[in-house]
Amino acid sequence: MATLFVSDLHLDPARPDITRLFGAFLDGEARGADALYILGDLFEAWVGDDDPSETGAFVAERLAALAASGVPVHFMHGNRDFLLGAAYAQRAGMLLLDDPTVIDLHGRRALLMHGDTLCTDDIAYQQFRAQTRDPAWQAQFLAQPLAARLAFARQARAASQARQGELRDAGTMETITDVAPEAVAAAFRGHGVDLLIHGHTHRPAVHGLDVEGRACSRVVLGDWYEQGSVLRVDADGMRLDSLQA
Ligand code: MN
């Protein structure tokens, strides 16, 4: 049996085919898995567990069915759905994971992260992250009416798109929005692991690298914009594949 990893689905009512693909994955392949790990950005946006979106309701139902079938489902927050709370997690049968977390993966210690904390060259983003992960900021945000929170999310998305346009124009998009090598090395060193699995950058790959003489692997999960992306790990090894919509 395999342990499955996904991230960056960015599920959104605007892309119902991808939500259906994920539903089929949960009802199909995932039913036979050892466990499913969702490493952040399951949703394109999340402004509170009281959001009545049909996408959220559908996904909670399919995830809860998978968990009820006996497959543990783990969820780590991403930078889009960091406000996903205990109420929704419970409804979906998901166990919340801290970022970072080290797990035992078929006898190998593996470090799991969403990946945004590795993008340390993006100073503006790291400032936004520090602000919005502050419990006081979150409590104040969640106390606002749903309409105001949805408006904030639309604004934040527009600002993020404008910023990406600026970075592209300046020619710094590729480097600033990718992981910083020194942050990656520090993560391997700090946790004493030789395997790191993360998403966020939407640059699916298996990278081999040397950290202080140790051979390490960094697996980057892909996004689910036009297809799915899944990492399967079992006792024999790992495979990063795409799923066709
Ligand atoms: Mn992300």
PDB file of C-alpha atoms in Angstrom, residues 58-168:
ATOM      1  CA  PHE A  58     -18.510  18.559  -1.569  1.00  0.00           C
ATOM      2  CA  VAL A  59     -14.854  18.151  -0.575  1.00  0.00           C
ATOM      3  CA  ALA A  60     -15.709  17.749   3.129  1.00  0.00           C
ATOM      4  CA  GLU A  61     -18.177  15.005   2.256  1.00  0.00           C
ATOM      5  CA  ARG A  62     -15.739  13.053   0.019  1.00  0.00           C
ATOM      6  CA  LEU A  63     -12.839  13.447   2.501  1.00  0.00           C
ATOM      7  CA  ALA A  64     -15.026  12.355   5.417  1.00  0.00           C
ATOM      8  CA  ALA A  65     -16.093   9.262   3.452  1.00  0.00           C
ATOM      9  CA  LEU A  66     -12.447   8.407   2.804  1.00  0.00           C
ATOM     10  CA  ALA A  67     -11.537   8.885   6.487  1.00  0.00           C
ATOM     11  CA  ALA A  68     -14.552   6.789   7.531  1.00  0.00           C
ATOM     12  CA  SER A  69     -13.311   3.992   5.256  1.00  0.00           C
ATOM     13  CA  GLY A  70     -10.204   3.816   7.461  1.00  0.00           C
ATOM     14  CA  VAL A  71      -7.670   5.949   5.560  1.00  0.00           C
ATOM     15  CA  PRO A  72      -6.100   8.644   7.779  1.00  0.00           C
ATOM     16  CA  VAL A  73      -6.332  12.064   6.091  1.00  0.00           C
ATOM     17  CA  HIS A  74      -3.807  14.699   7.181  1.00  0.00           C
ATOM     18  CA  PHE A  75      -4.017  18.375   6.289  1.00  0.00           C
ATOM     19  CA  MET A  76      -1.372  21.087   6.550  1.00  0.00           C
ATOM     20  CA  HIS A  77      -2.326  24.708   5.921  1.00  0.00           C
ATOM     21  CA  GLY A  78      -1.113  26.505   2.807  1.00  0.00           C
ATOM     22  CA  ASN A  79      -0.882  30.233   2.185  1.00  0.00           C
ATOM     23  CA  ARG A  80      -4.373  30.271   0.616  1.00  0.00           C
ATOM     24  CA  ASP A  81      -6.289  28.215   3.163  1.00  0.00           C
ATOM     25  CA  PHE A  82      -4.427  29.064   6.373  1.00  0.00           C
ATOM     26  CA  LEU A  83      -7.752  30.041   7.953  1.00  0.00           C
ATOM     27  CA  LEU A  84      -9.202  26.566   7.545  1.00  0.00           C
ATOM     28  CA  GLY A  85     -10.212  25.760  11.114  1.00  0.00           C
ATOM     29  CA  ALA A  86     -10.873  22.889  13.462  1.00  0.00           C
ATOM     30  CA  ALA A  87     -14.611  22.877  12.652  1.00  0.00           C
ATOM     31  CA  TYR A  88     -14.100  22.241   8.927  1.00  0.00           C
ATOM     32  CA  ALA A  89     -11.258  19.784   9.587  1.00  0.00           C
ATOM     33  CA  GLN A  90     -13.529  17.781  11.841  1.00  0.00           C
ATOM     34  CA  ARG A  91     -16.347  17.858   9.320  1.00  0.00           C
ATOM     35  CA  ALA A  92     -13.965  16.557   6.642  1.00  0.00           C
ATOM     36  CA  GLY A  93     -12.394  13.949   8.925  1.00  0.00           C
ATOM     37  CA  MET A  94      -8.978  15.594   8.539  1.00  0.00           C
ATOM     38  CA  LEU A  95      -6.220  15.649  11.137  1.00  0.00           C
ATOM     39  CA  LEU A  96      -4.464  19.038  11.231  1.00  0.00           C
ATOM     40  CA  LEU A  97      -0.674  18.961  10.847  1.00  0.00           C
ATOM     41  CA  ASP A  98       1.766  21.646  11.953  1.00  0.00           C
ATOM     42  CA  ASP A  99       4.077  23.135   9.339  1.00  0.00           C
ATOM     43  CA  PRO A 100       6.746  21.727   9.504  1.00  0.00           C
ATOM     44  CA  THR A 101       6.138  18.123  10.607  1.00  0.00           C
ATOM     45  CA  VAL A 102       8.446  15.114  10.502  1.00  0.00           C
ATOM     46  CA  ILE A 103       6.803  11.735   9.880  1.00  0.00           C
ATOM     47  CA  ASP A 104       7.971   8.161   9.608  1.00  0.00           C
ATOM     48  CA  LEU A 105       7.432   7.245   5.966  1.00  0.00           C
ATOM     49  CA  HIS A 106       7.893   3.510   5.402  1.00  0.00           C
ATOM     50  CA  GLY A 107      10.913   3.520   7.710  1.00  0.00           C
ATOM     51  CA  ARG A 108      12.392   6.803   6.480  1.00  0.00           C
ATOM     52  CA  ARG A 109      12.042  10.120   8.297  1.00  0.00           C
ATOM     53  CA  ALA A 110      10.430  12.679   6.025  1.00  0.00           C
ATOM     54  CA  LEU A 111      10.025  16.403   6.597  1.00  0.00           C
ATOM     55  CA  LEU A 112       6.710  17.805   5.358  1.00  0.00           C
ATOM     56  CA  MET A 113       6.107  21.502   4.677  1.00  0.00           C
ATOM     57  CA  HIS A 114       3.756  23.567   2.566  1.00  0.00           C
ATOM     58  CA  GLY A 115       6.845  25.292   1.168  1.00  0.00           C
ATOM     59  CA  ASP A 116       6.089  28.993   1.488  1.00  0.00           C
ATOM     60  CA  THR A 117       8.437  29.369   4.478  1.00  0.00           C
ATOM     61  CA  LEU A 118      11.299  28.263   2.188  1.00  0.00           C
ATOM     62  CA  CYS A 119      10.748  31.263  -0.116  1.00  0.00           C
ATOM     63  CA  THR A 120      12.767  33.571   2.110  1.00  0.00           C
ATOM     64  CA  ASP A 121      13.821  35.900  -0.737  1.00  0.00           C
ATOM     65  CA  ASP A 122      10.222  37.088  -0.989  1.00  0.00           C
ATOM     66  CA  ILE A 123      10.406  39.569   1.861  1.00  0.00           C
ATOM     67  CA  ALA A 124       7.029  41.208   1.133  1.00  0.00           C
ATOM     68  CA  TYR A 125       5.306  37.818   1.241  1.00  0.00           C
ATOM     69  CA  GLN A 126       7.061  36.787   4.465  1.00  0.00           C
ATOM     70  CA  GLN A 127       5.848  40.037   6.084  1.00  0.00           C
ATOM     71  CA  PHE A 128       2.270  39.331   4.934  1.00  0.00           C
ATOM     72  CA  ARG A 129       2.603  35.777   6.264  1.00  0.00           C
ATOM     73  CA  ALA A 130       3.799  36.928   9.677  1.00  0.00           C
ATOM     74  CA  GLN A 131       0.889  39.354   9.928  1.00  0.00           C
ATOM     75  CA  THR A 132      -1.823  36.935   8.838  1.00  0.00           C
ATOM     76  CA  ARG A 133      -0.568  33.994  10.951  1.00  0.00           C
ATOM     77  CA  ASP A 134      -0.794  36.123  14.090  1.00  0.00           C
ATOM     78  CA  PRO A 135      -3.647  34.723  16.238  1.00  0.00           C
ATOM     79  CA  ALA A 136      -4.817  38.256  17.127  1.00  0.00           C
ATOM     80  CA  TRP A 137      -5.035  39.226  13.430  1.00  0.00           C
ATOM     81  CA  GLN A 138      -6.936  36.014  12.665  1.00  0.00           C
ATOM     82  CA  ALA A 139      -9.411  36.488  15.519  1.00  0.00           C
ATOM     83  CA  GLN A 140     -10.097  40.041  14.401  1.00  0.00           C
ATOM     84  CA  PHE A 141     -10.460  38.955  10.748  1.00  0.00           C
ATOM     85  CA  LEU A 142     -12.806  36.058  11.527  1.00  0.00           C
ATOM     86  CA  ALA A 143     -15.004  38.366  13.625  1.00  0.00           C
ATOM     87  CA  GLN A 144     -15.915  40.327  10.470  1.00  0.00           C
ATOM     88  CA  PRO A 145     -19.062  39.489   8.505  1.00  0.00           C
ATOM     89  CA  LEU A 146     -18.654  36.865   5.761  1.00  0.00           C
ATOM     90  CA  ALA A 147     -19.194  39.441   2.970  1.00  0.00           C
ATOM     91  CA  ALA A 148     -16.342  41.615   4.271  1.00  0.00           C
ATOM     92  CA  ARG A 149     -14.038  38.594   4.512  1.00  0.00           C
ATOM     93  CA  LEU A 150     -14.880  37.510   0.949  1.00  0.00           C
ATOM     94  CA  ALA A 151     -14.167  41.047  -0.270  1.00  0.00           C
ATOM     95  CA  PHE A 152     -10.789  40.963   1.497  1.00  0.00           C
ATOM     96  CA  ALA A 153      -9.947  37.643  -0.207  1.00  0.00           C
ATOM     97  CA  ARG A 154     -10.811  39.081  -3.643  1.00  0.00           C
ATOM     98  CA  GLN A 155      -8.627  42.108  -2.928  1.00  0.00           C
ATOM     99  CA  ALA A 156      -5.734  39.961  -1.696  1.00  0.00           C
ATOM    100  CA  ARG A 157      -5.939  37.838  -4.840  1.00  0.00           C
ATOM    101  CA  ALA A 158      -5.921  40.901  -7.103  1.00  0.00           C
ATOM    102  CA  ALA A 159      -2.951  42.354  -5.193  1.00  0.00           C
ATOM    103  CA  SER A 160      -1.094  39.046  -5.490  1.00  0.00           C
ATOM    104  CA  GLN A 161      -1.727  38.895  -9.259  1.00  0.00           C
ATOM    105  CA  ALA A 162      -0.565  42.502  -9.673  1.00  0.00           C
ATOM    106  CA  ARG A 163       2.592  41.733  -7.699  1.00  0.00           C
ATOM    107  CA  GLN A 164       3.325  38.647  -9.819  1.00  0.00           C
ATOM    108  CA  GLY A 165       2.989  40.834 -12.905  1.00  0.00           C
ATOM    109  CA  GLU A 166       5.512  43.286 -11.433  1.00  0.00           C
ATOM    110  CA  LEU A 167       7.941  40.485 -10.620  1.00  0.00           C
ATOM    111  CA  ARG A 168       7.586  39.097 -14.157  1.00  0.00           C
TER     112      ARG A 168
END
